[in-house]
Short mmCIF file of C-alpha atoms and ligand atoms in Angstrom, two decimals:
data_model
loop_
_atom_site.label_atom_id
_atom_site.label_comp_id
_atom_site.label_asym_id
_atom_site.label_seq_id
_atom_site.Cartn_x
_atom_site.Cartn_y
_atom_site.Cartn_z
CA MET A 1 349.77 213.78 -8.80
CA LYS A 2 349.80 210.87 -11.19
CA ASN A 3 350.45 207.42 -9.72
CA SER A 4 353.98 206.11 -10.23
CA ILE A 5 353.23 202.48 -11.16
CA LEU A 6 352.38 202.34 -14.87
CA MET A 7 349.69 200.05 -16.32
CA THR A 8 352.47 198.13 -18.11
CA TYR A 9 353.24 196.43 -14.76
CA PHE A 10 350.24 194.10 -14.84
CA ALA A 11 351.06 191.43 -17.46
CA PRO A 12 354.70 190.83 -16.40
CA THR A 13 353.70 190.82 -12.72
CA ILE A 14 350.96 188.22 -13.20
CA ALA A 15 353.18 186.19 -15.54
CA GLU A 16 355.82 185.97 -12.81
CA CYS A 17 353.24 184.99 -10.17
CA LEU A 18 351.85 182.24 -12.44
CA LYS A 19 355.37 181.10 -13.42
CA VAL A 20 354.95 181.67 -17.14
CA GLU A 21 357.18 183.68 -19.44
CA LYS A 22 356.32 187.37 -19.53
CA PRO A 23 354.82 188.72 -22.78
CA HIS A 24 357.61 189.46 -25.24
CA GLU A 25 357.17 193.23 -25.39
CA ALA A 26 356.33 193.65 -21.69
CA LYS A 27 358.03 196.25 -19.50
CA GLU A 28 358.98 195.56 -15.87
CA GLY A 29 356.57 194.15 -13.33
CA VAL A 30 356.36 194.97 -9.61
CA GLY A 31 357.30 192.67 -6.73
CA ALA A 32 354.33 193.45 -4.48
CA VAL A 33 351.97 190.74 -5.76
CA LYS A 34 354.56 187.98 -5.53
CA ASN A 35 355.42 189.20 -2.02
CA LEU A 36 351.75 188.85 -1.12
CA LEU A 37 351.80 185.23 -2.33
CA GLU A 38 355.00 184.52 -0.45
CA LYS A 39 353.66 185.96 2.82
CA ASN A 40 350.61 183.70 2.53
CA ASP A 41 352.73 180.64 1.78
CA CYS A 42 351.02 180.55 -1.61
CA LEU A 43 353.78 180.69 -4.23
CA ASP A 44 352.13 177.87 -6.18
CA ILE A 45 349.07 179.58 -7.59
CA ASP A 46 346.99 177.23 -9.73
CA ARG A 47 343.79 179.25 -10.15
CA THR A 48 343.40 182.93 -11.04
CA LEU A 49 340.33 185.11 -11.36
CA ILE A 50 340.81 188.52 -12.98
CA TYR A 51 337.81 190.84 -12.73
CA ASN A 52 337.90 193.84 -15.09
CA PRO A 53 335.28 196.47 -14.22
CA ASP A 54 335.32 199.33 -16.74
CA ALA A 55 336.17 202.89 -15.72
CA ILE A 56 336.36 202.75 -11.92
CA GLY A 57 338.67 205.73 -11.36
CA MET A 58 340.78 206.06 -8.22
CA TRP A 59 338.90 209.14 -7.06
CA LEU A 60 335.73 207.06 -6.79
CA PHE A 61 337.62 204.85 -4.33
CA GLN A 62 338.91 207.93 -2.47
CA LYS A 63 335.50 209.60 -2.29
CA TYR A 64 333.24 206.56 -1.81
CA THR A 65 335.66 204.35 0.14
CA SER A 66 333.00 202.72 2.30
CA GLU A 67 331.24 201.47 -0.86
CA PHE A 68 334.42 199.52 -1.66
CA SER A 69 334.40 197.55 1.59
CA LYS A 70 333.54 194.32 -0.24
CA VAL A 71 336.57 194.80 -2.48
CA LEU A 72 338.84 195.49 0.50
CA GLU A 73 337.48 192.55 2.51
CA ASN A 74 338.22 190.14 -0.34
CA THR A 75 341.74 191.38 -1.05
CA GLN A 76 344.94 192.07 0.88
CA LEU A 77 346.89 194.33 -1.47
CA ALA A 78 345.94 197.58 -3.21
CA LEU A 79 348.20 199.28 -5.76
CA PRO A 80 347.79 202.81 -7.11
CA VAL A 81 348.32 202.62 -10.89
CA GLN A 82 348.60 205.14 -13.74
CA THR A 83 346.93 203.99 -16.93
CA VAL A 84 348.08 204.95 -20.42
CA LEU A 85 347.03 207.60 -22.95
CA PRO A 86 344.63 208.01 -24.53
CA SER A 87 342.81 206.66 -21.48
CA VAL A 88 340.14 204.70 -23.35
CA THR A 89 339.23 201.05 -22.92
CA PRO A 90 340.94 199.20 -25.82
CA VAL A 91 344.16 201.21 -25.39
CA CYS A 92 344.27 200.54 -21.63
CA PHE A 93 343.38 196.83 -21.70
CA GLY A 94 345.81 196.48 -24.61
CA THR A 95 348.55 197.69 -22.29
CA MET A 96 347.28 195.79 -19.22
CA TYR A 97 347.57 192.41 -20.95
CA THR A 98 350.63 193.00 -23.17
CA GLY A 99 352.66 194.94 -20.61
CA ALA A 100 353.59 197.22 -23.52
CA MET A 101 352.88 200.86 -24.27
CA PRO A 102 350.17 201.68 -26.86
CA SER A 103 352.80 202.62 -29.47
CA THR A 104 354.04 199.01 -29.23
CA HIS A 105 350.72 197.10 -29.11
CA GLY A 106 349.33 199.39 -31.79
CA ILE A 107 345.96 200.51 -30.44
CA MET A 108 346.46 204.22 -29.95
CA ARG A 109 342.89 205.47 -30.21
CA TYR A 110 339.39 204.14 -29.59
CA GLU A 111 339.32 201.20 -32.00
CA LYS A 112 338.47 197.57 -31.42
CA ARG A 113 340.60 195.18 -33.43
CA ILE A 114 342.74 192.20 -32.60
CA ILE A 115 346.10 193.05 -31.05
CA GLU A 116 348.86 190.94 -32.59
CA THR A 117 351.48 191.82 -29.98
CA ASP A 118 352.38 188.99 -27.63
CA SER A 119 350.13 189.03 -24.57
CA LEU A 120 349.62 187.35 -21.22
CA PHE A 121 347.00 185.19 -22.97
CA ASP A 122 349.61 183.90 -25.45
CA ARG A 123 352.10 183.13 -22.68
CA LEU A 124 349.47 181.33 -20.57
CA ALA A 125 348.25 179.25 -23.53
CA GLU A 126 351.82 178.44 -24.53
CA ALA A 127 352.48 177.20 -20.99
CA GLY A 128 349.49 174.85 -21.28
CA LYS A 129 347.15 176.86 -19.05
CA LYS A 130 343.43 176.75 -19.75
CA VAL A 131 342.15 180.32 -20.01
CA ALA A 132 338.65 181.78 -20.47
CA ILE A 133 337.66 185.35 -21.26
CA VAL A 134 334.04 186.06 -20.25
CA ALA A 135 332.99 189.42 -21.68
CA VAL A 136 330.12 191.53 -22.97
CA GLU A 137 329.33 191.39 -26.72
CA ASN A 138 331.19 193.99 -28.81
CA SER A 139 333.24 195.14 -25.83
CA SER A 140 336.98 195.66 -26.19
CA MET A 141 337.77 192.62 -24.05
CA ALA A 142 335.55 190.48 -26.31
CA ILE A 143 337.59 191.51 -29.36
CA ILE A 144 341.14 192.74 -28.86
CA PHE A 145 342.62 189.47 -27.57
CA GLY A 146 340.77 187.29 -30.06
CA GLU A 147 342.36 184.44 -32.05
CA ARG A 148 344.32 183.12 -29.07
CA LYS A 149 344.32 179.48 -27.97
CA ILE A 150 341.89 180.26 -25.19
CA ASP A 151 338.11 180.03 -24.79
CA TYR A 152 335.73 182.95 -25.22
CA TYR A 153 332.32 183.30 -23.61
CA ILE A 154 330.73 186.40 -25.14
CA LEU A 155 327.36 187.33 -23.64
CA PRO A 156 324.79 190.16 -23.89
CA TYR A 157 325.55 192.10 -20.69
CA ASP A 158 327.14 192.08 -17.25
CA GLU A 159 324.49 189.92 -15.59
CA GLU A 160 324.88 187.08 -18.11
CA VAL A 161 328.67 187.46 -18.04
CA ASN A 162 328.77 187.14 -14.26
CA GLN A 163 326.39 184.18 -14.27
CA LYS A 164 328.59 182.36 -16.79
CA ALA A 165 331.73 183.24 -14.82
CA LYS A 166 330.23 181.73 -11.67
CA GLU A 167 329.35 178.56 -13.61
CA LEU A 168 332.92 178.31 -14.90
CA ILE A 169 334.36 178.81 -11.42
CA LYS A 170 332.09 176.07 -10.14
CA GLU A 171 333.10 173.69 -12.96
CA ASP A 172 336.74 174.25 -11.94
CA ASN A 173 338.17 173.52 -15.40
CA TYR A 174 340.06 176.75 -16.10
CA ASP A 175 343.38 177.87 -14.66
CA VAL A 176 342.66 181.53 -15.41
CA ILE A 177 339.27 183.24 -15.84
CA VAL A 178 339.03 186.87 -16.98
CA VAL A 179 335.68 188.61 -16.46
CA TYR A 180 334.77 191.97 -18.02
CA ASN A 181 331.88 194.23 -16.87
CA GLN A 182 330.89 197.58 -18.40
CA GLU A 183 327.77 198.96 -16.69
CA TYR A 184 329.49 201.78 -14.80
CA ASP A 185 331.14 203.12 -17.97
CA ASP A 186 327.83 202.97 -19.88
CA LYS A 187 325.86 204.71 -17.12
CA MET A 188 328.38 207.45 -16.46
CA HIS A 189 328.63 208.31 -20.19
CA ALA A 190 324.82 208.46 -20.37
CA THR A 191 324.70 210.70 -17.28
CA TYR A 192 327.73 211.80 -15.22
CA PRO A 193 330.21 209.96 -12.97
CA GLU A 194 328.37 210.60 -9.68
CA SER A 195 324.77 210.32 -10.87
CA GLU A 196 322.50 207.99 -8.95
CA VAL A 197 322.39 205.44 -11.78
CA ALA A 198 326.17 205.57 -12.28
CA LEU A 199 326.91 205.08 -8.57
CA GLN A 200 324.44 202.20 -8.52
CA ALA A 201 326.33 200.64 -11.44
CA MET A 202 329.59 201.09 -9.50
CA LYS A 203 328.02 199.26 -6.56
CA ASN A 204 326.78 196.52 -8.90
CA GLN A 205 330.34 195.97 -10.12
CA ILE A 206 331.68 195.88 -6.56
CA ASN A 207 328.99 193.31 -5.68
CA ALA A 208 329.84 191.31 -8.80
CA PHE A 209 333.48 191.05 -7.72
CA SER A 210 332.44 190.09 -4.21
CA GLU A 211 330.15 187.34 -5.53
CA LEU A 212 332.88 186.02 -7.82
CA ALA A 213 335.27 185.97 -4.85
CA ASP A 214 332.66 184.01 -2.88
CA ALA A 215 332.38 181.54 -5.75
CA VAL A 216 336.17 181.09 -5.71
CA ARG A 217 336.13 180.60 -1.94
CA GLU A 218 333.38 177.97 -2.19
CA ASN A 219 334.55 176.07 -5.26
CA TRP A 220 338.32 176.38 -5.60
CA THR A 221 338.99 174.91 -2.16
CA ASN A 222 341.63 172.50 -3.53
CA HIS A 223 343.61 175.29 -5.16
CA ASN A 224 345.73 178.25 -4.23
CA SER A 225 343.83 181.08 -5.88
CA LEU A 226 344.79 184.62 -6.84
CA ILE A 227 341.96 187.10 -7.36
CA CYS A 228 342.41 190.50 -9.00
CA CYS A 229 340.03 193.46 -9.31
CA VAL A 230 341.68 195.58 -11.98
CA THR A 231 340.03 198.42 -13.88
CA ASP A 232 341.22 200.05 -17.11
CA HIS A 233 340.92 203.83 -16.64
CA GLY A 234 339.21 206.61 -14.68
CA ILE A 235 336.65 209.23 -15.64
CA HIS A 236 335.66 212.86 -15.23
CA THR A 237 332.75 215.16 -16.07
CA GLY A 238 333.20 216.78 -19.48
CA ASP A 239 332.31 220.34 -20.55
CA ASN A 240 328.89 219.11 -21.68
CA GLY A 241 328.12 217.79 -18.19
CA LYS A 242 328.38 214.13 -19.25
CA GLY A 243 330.85 211.55 -18.06
CA THR A 244 333.93 211.16 -20.25
CA HIS A 245 337.58 210.01 -20.27
CA GLY A 246 340.56 209.67 -22.57
CA TYR A 247 342.38 212.77 -21.40
CA ASP A 248 345.75 213.48 -19.81
CA VAL A 249 344.22 214.33 -16.42
CA GLU A 250 344.62 212.60 -13.05
CA GLU A 251 340.92 211.70 -12.85
CA ASP A 252 341.22 209.65 -16.06
CA LEU A 253 344.69 208.20 -15.44
CA ASN A 254 344.75 207.21 -11.77
CA VAL A 255 343.16 203.87 -10.85
CA MET A 256 343.41 201.37 -8.00
CA HIS A 257 344.16 197.67 -8.51
CA PHE A 258 343.32 195.10 -5.82
CA PHE A 259 344.75 191.61 -5.22
CA GLY A 260 343.71 188.81 -2.94
CA VAL A 261 345.07 185.36 -2.26
CA LEU A 262 342.91 182.44 -1.15
CA PRO A 263 345.07 179.49 -0.01
CA LYS A 264 343.73 175.99 -0.53
CA ASN A 265 342.09 174.18 2.36
CA LYS A 266 344.69 172.16 4.20
ZN1 ZN B 301 334.03 204.86 -21.51
#
């Protein structure tokens, strides 16, 4: 069964939580994240960390649940989400941050070019929010939301990206920080989704999120913070025995998105 919440939910949902206009082409959001804020007496969110690990399919969470304990411990809400077709990175992140289907944002195959469609980044910048994207060189997230009035920190690989993200959290100058990691996707294409090196990469990405959450907890003590662990698509083993994705199959389409709220110290 494919999950019922479509990837289009993300941008309008976060826009509502951060009290900015939703992207102009965005579909409907969901109420669950705002309800989480409300329950924690945290409707005034002034810091947001969005962690984007590539390719962590929902079945990995189902099969290796105990490995995700550091994600669960740092969050209070988990949503099952169906990504869009073709389930490849620029198409999926295009939809995540515009709230629009691929036919609207225009990236409908594996290609990395700037999306002109209005996005969460445009709405945040327009509202005067300071936003940083911290991403790996030549990755989709380093390219497709370029030319916005936000700051870009483009670095060689996950380790450097995460180091920079921790520095930025510590400096406490950005309202929203988006962090992209790609090691799991690279390793599972080179081998297969459950190879030793791929599963290690999955654990590395879980640890990276946990460390970023710790940095938020230590440094954003004067702020109400929202943290999100939101992947782009799933994966499966192709006919050649290697990891792949992009297909209209549950393994590629179903993902889990996690949200946590960290209220300011009172
Ligand atoms: Zn991939």
